[in-house]
GROMACS .gro file of N, CA, C and O in nm:
model
  268
    1UNK      N    1  11.385  12.249   9.784
    1UNK     CA    2  11.478  12.247   9.892
    1UNK      C    3  11.394  12.231  10.025
    1UNK      O    4  11.260  12.356  10.050
    2UNK      N    5  11.409  12.167  10.117
    2UNK     CA    6  11.345  12.161  10.235
    2UNK      C    7  11.374  12.236  10.356
    2UNK      O    8  11.461  12.305  10.370
    3UNK      N    9  11.255  12.311  10.427
    3UNK     CA   10  11.304  12.350  10.511
    3UNK      C   11  11.350  12.288  10.659
    3UNK      O   12  11.290  12.179  10.675
    4UNK      N   13  11.443  12.347  10.741
    4UNK     CA   14  11.525  12.214  10.849
    4UNK      C   15  11.436  12.239  10.929
    4UNK      O   16  11.414  12.162  11.009
    5UNK      N   17  11.341  12.320  10.976
    5UNK     CA   18  11.212  12.311  11.058
    5UNK      C   19  11.114  12.256  11.031
    5UNK      O   20  11.004  12.243  11.067
    6UNK      N   21  11.076  12.144  10.870
    6UNK     CA   22  10.951  12.111  10.924
    6UNK      C   23  10.985  11.981  10.969
    6UNK      O   24  11.092  11.933  10.964
    7UNK      N   25  10.849  11.939  10.973
    7UNK     CA   26  10.844  11.803  11.026
    7UNK      C   27  10.809  11.703  10.954
    7UNK      O   28  10.737  11.689  10.868
    8UNK      N   29  10.898  11.573  10.977
    8UNK     CA   30  10.890  11.465  10.876
    8UNK      C   31  10.726  11.442  10.831
    8UNK      O   32  10.672  11.418  10.948
    9UNK      N   33  10.646  11.399  10.727
    9UNK     CA   34  10.548  11.350  10.733
    9UNK      C   35  10.569  11.230  10.745
    9UNK      O   36  10.664  11.112  10.774
   10UNK      N   37  10.438  11.178  10.784
   10UNK     CA   38  10.473  10.971  10.829
   10UNK      C   39  10.381  10.911  10.696
   10UNK      O   40  10.293  10.969  10.627
   11UNK      N   41  10.485  10.835  10.655
   11UNK     CA   42  10.422  10.724  10.516
   11UNK      C   43  10.344  10.591  10.581
   11UNK      O   44  10.350  10.588  10.663
   12UNK      N   45  10.227  10.602  10.504
   12UNK     CA   46  10.135  10.534  10.574
   12UNK      C   47  10.137  10.410  10.591
   12UNK      O   48  10.245  10.324  10.492
   13UNK      N   49  10.123  10.329  10.688
   13UNK     CA   50  10.108  10.180  10.693
   13UNK      C   51   9.990  10.157  10.629
   13UNK      O   52   9.859  10.148  10.611
   14UNK      N   53  10.038  10.052  10.464
   14UNK     CA   54   9.982   9.924  10.402
   14UNK      C   55   9.887   9.884  10.513
   14UNK      O   56   9.930   9.726  10.542
   15UNK      N   57   9.770   9.885  10.578
   15UNK     CA   58   9.705   9.760  10.661
   15UNK      C   59   9.649   9.656  10.591
   15UNK      O   60   9.669   9.563  10.679
   16UNK      N   61   9.710   9.619  10.459
   16UNK     CA   62   9.714   9.488  10.434
   16UNK      C   63   9.777   9.374  10.457
   16UNK      O   64   9.808   9.281  10.472
   17UNK      N   65   9.961   9.440  10.510
   17UNK     CA   66  10.025   9.366  10.538
   17UNK      C   67  10.029   9.311  10.663
   17UNK      O   68  10.064   9.221  10.770
   18UNK      N   69   9.885   9.377  10.757
   18UNK     CA   70   9.835   9.283  10.873
   18UNK      C   71   9.823   9.169  10.863
   18UNK      O   72   9.807   9.085  10.928
   19UNK      N   73   9.751   9.085  10.752
   19UNK     CA   74   9.753   9.005  10.705
   19UNK      C   75   9.824   8.897  10.683
   19UNK      O   76   9.816   8.752  10.698
   20UNK      N   77   9.955   8.991  10.667
   20UNK     CA   78  10.083   8.848  10.623
   20UNK      C   79  10.161   8.840  10.726
   20UNK      O   80  10.238   8.770  10.795
   21UNK      N   81  10.166   8.966  10.831
   21UNK     CA   82  10.234   8.981  10.949
   21UNK      C   83  10.205   8.905  11.112
   21UNK      O   84  10.098   8.897  11.121
   22UNK      N   85  10.255   8.882  11.155
   22UNK     CA   86  10.259   8.795  11.238
   22UNK      C   87  10.392   8.836  11.374
   22UNK      O   88  10.460   8.868  11.309
   23UNK      N   89  10.316   8.834  11.512
   23UNK     CA   90  10.469   8.844  11.567
   23UNK      C   91  10.565   8.749  11.564
   23UNK      O   92  10.550   8.634  11.570
   24UNK      N   93  10.667   8.800  11.608
   24UNK     CA   94  10.789   8.714  11.604
   24UNK      C   95  10.805   8.647  11.725
   24UNK      O   96  10.928   8.542  11.680
   25UNK      N   97  10.748   8.655  11.808
   25UNK     CA   98  10.768   8.621  11.938
   25UNK      C   99  10.692   8.495  11.959
   25UNK      O  100  10.697   8.372  11.951
   26UNK      N  101  10.596   8.524  11.945
   26UNK     CA  102  10.449   8.422  11.951
   26UNK      C  103  10.412   8.342  11.820
   26UNK      O  104  10.299   8.263  11.851
   27UNK      N  105  10.416   8.411  11.717
   27UNK     CA  106  10.358   8.379  11.604
   27UNK      C  107  10.210   8.402  11.590
   27UNK      O  108  10.118   8.321  11.540
   28UNK      N  109  10.157   8.501  11.644
   28UNK     CA  110  10.004   8.506  11.659
   28UNK      C  111  10.010   8.657  11.624
   28UNK      O  112  10.082   8.721  11.541
   29UNK      N  113   9.870   8.668  11.539
   29UNK     CA  114   9.810   8.828  11.513
   29UNK      C  115   9.861   8.921  11.571
   29UNK      O  116   9.829   8.944  11.690
   30UNK      N  117   9.827   8.993  11.485
   30UNK     CA  118   9.905   9.189  11.531
   30UNK      C  119   9.757   9.268  11.522
   30UNK      O  120   9.744   9.250  11.423
   31UNK      N  121   9.723   9.371  11.602
   31UNK     CA  122   9.651   9.465  11.632
   31UNK      C  123   9.725   9.599  11.571
   31UNK      O  124   9.834   9.644  11.612
   32UNK      N  125   9.655   9.718  11.483
   32UNK     CA  126   9.747   9.820  11.454
   32UNK      C  127   9.678   9.918  11.523
   32UNK      O  128   9.553   9.933  11.508
   33UNK      N  129   9.753  10.016  11.556
   33UNK     CA  130   9.733  10.118  11.631
   33UNK      C  131   9.770  10.208  11.545
   33UNK      O  132   9.880  10.274  11.523
   34UNK      N  133   9.681  10.318  11.466
   34UNK     CA  134   9.720  10.449  11.379
   34UNK      C  135   9.772  10.509  11.488
   34UNK      O  136   9.880  10.647  11.445
   35UNK      N  137   9.720  10.556  11.575
   35UNK     CA  138   9.799  10.665  11.657
   35UNK      C  139   9.905  10.714  11.671
   35UNK      O  140   9.991  10.759  11.650
   36UNK      N  141   9.915  10.571  11.737
   36UNK     CA  142  10.083  10.561  11.800
   36UNK      C  143  10.139  10.515  11.667
   36UNK      O  144  10.284  10.482  11.694
   37UNK      N  145  10.123  10.464  11.541
   37UNK     CA  146  10.194  10.388  11.462
   37UNK      C  147  10.286  10.281  11.504
   37UNK      O  148  10.408  10.302  11.499
   38UNK      N  149  10.224  10.158  11.553
   38UNK     CA  150  10.228  10.043  11.600
   38UNK      C  151  10.180   9.944  11.607
   38UNK      O  152  10.067   9.959  11.548
   39UNK      N  153  10.225   9.810  11.614
   39UNK     CA  154  10.170   9.714  11.566
   39UNK      C  155  10.167   9.606  11.672
   39UNK      O  156  10.276   9.630  11.771
   40UNK      N  157  10.084   9.591  11.774
   40UNK     CA  158  10.010   9.515  11.892
   40UNK      C  159  10.047   9.367  11.883
   40UNK      O  160   9.950   9.335  11.839
   41UNK      N  161  10.111   9.335  11.984
   41UNK     CA  162  10.102   9.212  11.999
   41UNK      C  163  10.035   9.183  12.101
   41UNK      O  164  10.125   9.182  12.241
   42UNK      N  165   9.934   9.152  12.170
   42UNK     CA  166   9.885   9.094  12.295
   42UNK      C  167   9.976   9.002  12.357
   42UNK      O  168   9.937   9.031  12.510
   43UNK      N  169   9.959   8.875  12.285
   43UNK     CA  170  10.042   8.773  12.344
   43UNK      C  171  10.156   8.819  12.417
   43UNK      O  172  10.220   8.759  12.502
   44UNK      N  173  10.225   8.898  12.358
   44UNK     CA  174  10.387   8.906  12.387
   44UNK      C  175  10.390   9.046  12.479
   44UNK      O  176  10.485   9.050  12.540
   45UNK      N  177  10.296   9.106  12.490
   45UNK     CA  178  10.267   9.224  12.545
   45UNK      C  179  10.353   9.335  12.523
   45UNK      O  180  10.409   9.393  12.577
   46UNK      N  181  10.373   9.309  12.359
   46UNK     CA  182  10.484   9.464  12.290
   46UNK      C  183  10.366   9.530  12.207
   46UNK      O  184  10.300   9.478  12.137
   47UNK      N  185  10.435   9.623  12.182
   47UNK     CA  186  10.443   9.668  12.072
   47UNK      C  187  10.567   9.739  11.969
   47UNK      O  188  10.613   9.799  12.024
   48UNK      N  189  10.522   9.702  11.846
   48UNK     CA  190  10.664   9.711  11.749
   48UNK      C  191  10.623   9.838  11.708
   48UNK      O  192  10.500   9.872  11.641
   49UNK      N  193  10.705   9.940  11.683
   49UNK     CA  194  10.674  10.078  11.618
   49UNK      C  195  10.689  10.052  11.430
   49UNK      O  196  10.749   9.951  11.424
   50UNK      N  197  10.645  10.126  11.393
   50UNK     CA  198  10.604  10.135  11.233
   50UNK      C  199  10.667  10.268  11.214
   50UNK      O  200  10.634  10.397  11.235
   51UNK      N  201  10.802  10.238  11.119
   51UNK     CA  202  10.861  10.368  11.072
   51UNK      C  203  10.897  10.423  10.942
   51UNK      O  204  10.910  10.314  10.847
   52UNK      N  205  10.824  10.549  10.895
   52UNK     CA  206  10.853  10.541  10.757
   52UNK      C  207  10.721  10.451  10.673
   52UNK      O  208  10.750  10.375  10.559
   53UNK      N  209  10.644  10.343  10.766
   53UNK     CA  210  10.592  10.294  10.711
   53UNK      C  211  10.580  10.183  10.695
   53UNK      O  212  10.591  10.058  10.629
   54UNK      N  213  10.740  10.134  10.747
   54UNK     CA  214  10.747  10.013  10.752
   54UNK      C  215  10.737   9.956  10.916
   54UNK      O  216  10.799  10.000  10.998
   55UNK      N  217  10.731   9.854  10.929
   55UNK     CA  218  10.713   9.790  11.047
   55UNK      C  219  10.829   9.702  11.093
   55UNK      O  220  10.921   9.685  11.068
   56UNK      N  221  10.890   9.770  11.229
   56UNK     CA  222  11.040   9.753  11.274
   56UNK      C  223  11.007   9.616  11.367
   56UNK      O  224  10.945   9.647  11.482
   57UNK      N  225  11.023   9.470  11.289
   57UNK     CA  226  10.971   9.390  11.387
   57UNK      C  227  11.064   9.300  11.492
   57UNK      O  228  11.100   9.165  11.483
   58UNK      N  229  11.172   9.377  11.516
   58UNK     CA  230  11.248   9.377  11.642
   58UNK      C  231  11.256   9.374  11.777
   58UNK      O  232  11.186   9.441  11.821
   59UNK      N  233  11.229   9.246  11.868
   59UNK     CA  234  11.250   9.268  12.030
   59UNK      C  235  11.283   9.380  12.065
   59UNK      O  236  11.205   9.429  12.169
   60UNK      N  237  11.426   9.431  12.058
   60UNK     CA  238  11.478   9.522  12.094
   60UNK      C  239  11.420   9.657  12.033
   60UNK      O  240  11.460   9.735  12.142
   61UNK      N  241  11.336   9.619  11.954
   61UNK     CA  242  11.270   9.767  11.935
   61UNK      C  243  11.078   9.809  11.936
   61UNK      O  244  11.084   9.914  11.989
   62UNK      N  245  11.089   9.674  11.989
   62UNK     CA  246  10.974   9.717  12.074
   62UNK      C  247  10.937   9.742  12.164
   62UNK      O  248  11.021   9.758  12.258
   63UNK      N  249  10.781   9.837  12.237
   63UNK     CA  250  10.793   9.908  12.362
   63UNK      C  251  10.716   9.798  12.449
   63UNK      O  252  10.608   9.744  12.370
   64UNK      N  253  10.747   9.771  12.595
   64UNK     CA  254  10.649   9.707  12.628
   64UNK      C  255  10.506   9.764  12.679
   64UNK      O  256  10.517   9.848  12.628
   65UNK      N  257  10.420   9.656  12.675
   65UNK     CA  258  10.299   9.775  12.716
   65UNK      C  259  10.217   9.724  12.870
   65UNK      O  260  10.335   9.689  12.925
   66UNK      N  261  10.220   9.897  12.873
   66UNK     CA  262  10.178   9.894  12.990
   66UNK      C  263  10.071   9.816  13.048
   66UNK      O  264   9.991   9.736  12.977
   67UNK      N  265  10.080   9.762  13.164
   67UNK     CA  266   9.976   9.708  13.237
   67UNK      C  267   9.828   9.714  13.293
   67UNK      O  268   9.783   9.804  13.275
   0.00000   0.00000   0.00000
């Protein structure tokens, strides 16, 4: 039984996925920000979240990067 006050564990992201994933908007490579759990597209100026080890590659879910 889990305690309701427990913080959920972050599922690790498999860095080998970076070799296969590209930005859905620009078709360019992505970089991995381990601290924020995001995949960064510098070309699109977006950061795609990684939730439970799964990259969410939707423009609507992406965060605009600071200038």
